[in-house]
Amino acid sequence: MLQNYFKARILVPPVKSKYHRTQLAGAIVIGLLKNVFTLNEIKAGLLALLGNGTPKTGYNNFVVMFNEQAAKAGKELSDPTSLELKSASQATLMQYDAVQSILFWLSAKNRLKELMDD
């Protein structure tokens, strides 16, 4: 699976088969996103996001948003507490939308499972 990400140039390949934190963090994010987006869409989103900052900052923002929104899952949607959406950059808004997409996908999957179990 990771080899596909390296070949598609979504992740930087490891040097001497040693993975770095950035590559592992990227694999986690891609693993979540690939259920909702194509690899080309993920690549375009990451390029847009990383054009405005470092991979570490992008990953940390993603984790904060994901954790905040996952804690609110199943409840009424609300803005994240960690950032002001009105003044957020387009890249940050895209990241927020991607987090919401993942959570909606997971919610729909759980509802389907519940229906099938009944």
XYZ file of C-alpha atoms in Angstrom:
118
model
C 0.000 0.000 0.000
C 2.720 2.485 0.924
C 4.560 1.661 -2.292
C 1.558 2.978 -4.253
C 1.788 6.271 -2.358
C 5.505 6.512 -3.123
C 5.011 5.693 -6.828
C 2.202 8.262 -7.087
C 4.515 10.790 -5.388
C 2.022 11.410 -2.619
C 4.638 10.490 -0.013
C 8.397 10.843 -0.211
C 9.975 7.369 -0.371
C 12.105 6.230 2.581
C 15.881 6.331 2.467
C 17.398 2.874 2.953
C 13.969 1.484 3.969
C 13.836 3.699 7.056
C 10.601 5.570 7.534
C 10.507 8.976 9.200
C 7.717 10.517 11.252
C 6.530 12.587 8.304
C 6.059 9.481 6.163
C 4.201 7.598 8.896
C 1.991 10.595 9.663
C 1.270 10.974 5.956
C 0.341 7.300 5.680
C -2.130 7.669 8.560
C -3.780 10.709 6.985
C -3.907 9.099 3.549
C -5.360 5.927 5.069
C -8.243 7.965 6.475
C -8.737 10.109 3.388
C -8.631 7.329 0.789
C -12.024 6.074 1.936
C -13.576 9.338 0.775
C -11.216 10.758 -1.873
C -9.220 9.391 -4.810
C -5.435 9.316 -4.552
C -5.232 12.131 -7.138
C -7.571 14.270 -5.016
C -5.529 13.521 -1.901
C -2.327 14.436 -3.714
C -3.798 17.732 -4.960
C -5.102 18.534 -1.473
C -1.783 17.784 0.186
C 0.090 19.883 -2.365
C -2.269 22.793 -1.740
C -2.003 22.383 2.013
C 1.755 21.974 2.137
C 2.240 25.003 -0.108
C 1.245 27.071 2.913
C 3.253 25.320 5.612
C 5.271 22.343 6.734
C 4.103 18.717 6.804
C 4.389 18.768 10.602
C 2.093 21.796 10.908
C -0.385 20.326 8.445
C -0.484 17.003 10.276
C -0.824 18.647 13.685
C -3.716 20.803 12.444
C -5.379 17.724 10.979
C -5.033 15.792 14.239
C -6.420 18.647 16.334
C -9.392 19.137 14.005
C -10.041 15.424 13.689
C -9.957 14.824 17.442
C -12.190 17.807 18.202
C -14.746 16.851 15.588
C -14.632 13.124 16.379
C -15.412 13.943 20.018
C -18.533 15.741 18.774
C -19.535 12.966 16.356
C -23.229 12.196 16.360
C -24.034 15.606 17.759
C -24.875 18.825 15.985
C -22.068 20.091 13.757
C -20.114 23.008 15.112
C -17.005 24.948 14.277
C -13.746 23.627 15.694
C -12.632 25.324 18.860
C -8.982 25.337 17.815
C -9.393 27.801 14.972
C -11.567 30.604 13.731
C -13.081 29.459 10.431
C -13.954 32.994 9.354
C -10.295 33.958 9.224
C -8.904 30.547 8.194
C -7.015 30.090 4.935
C -8.541 28.187 2.028
C -6.126 25.318 2.734
C -7.267 25.125 6.367
C -10.925 25.214 5.314
C -10.238 22.384 2.860
C -8.596 20.410 5.658
C -11.607 21.020 7.903
C -13.974 19.874 5.129
C -11.880 16.731 4.607
C -12.108 15.910 8.334
C -15.885 16.372 8.200
C -16.081 14.122 5.118
C -14.214 11.334 6.892
C -16.439 11.597 9.956
C -19.630 11.602 7.857
C -18.358 8.544 5.996
C -17.661 6.762 9.292
C -21.075 7.759 10.642
C -22.859 6.460 7.544
C -20.899 3.223 7.722
C -21.861 2.750 11.390
C -25.546 3.461 10.643
C -25.499 0.935 7.834
C -23.966 -1.659 10.150
C -26.699 -0.991 12.716
C -29.403 -1.417 10.051
C -27.863 -4.667 8.868
C -27.651 -5.974 12.465
C -31.370 -5.372 13.088
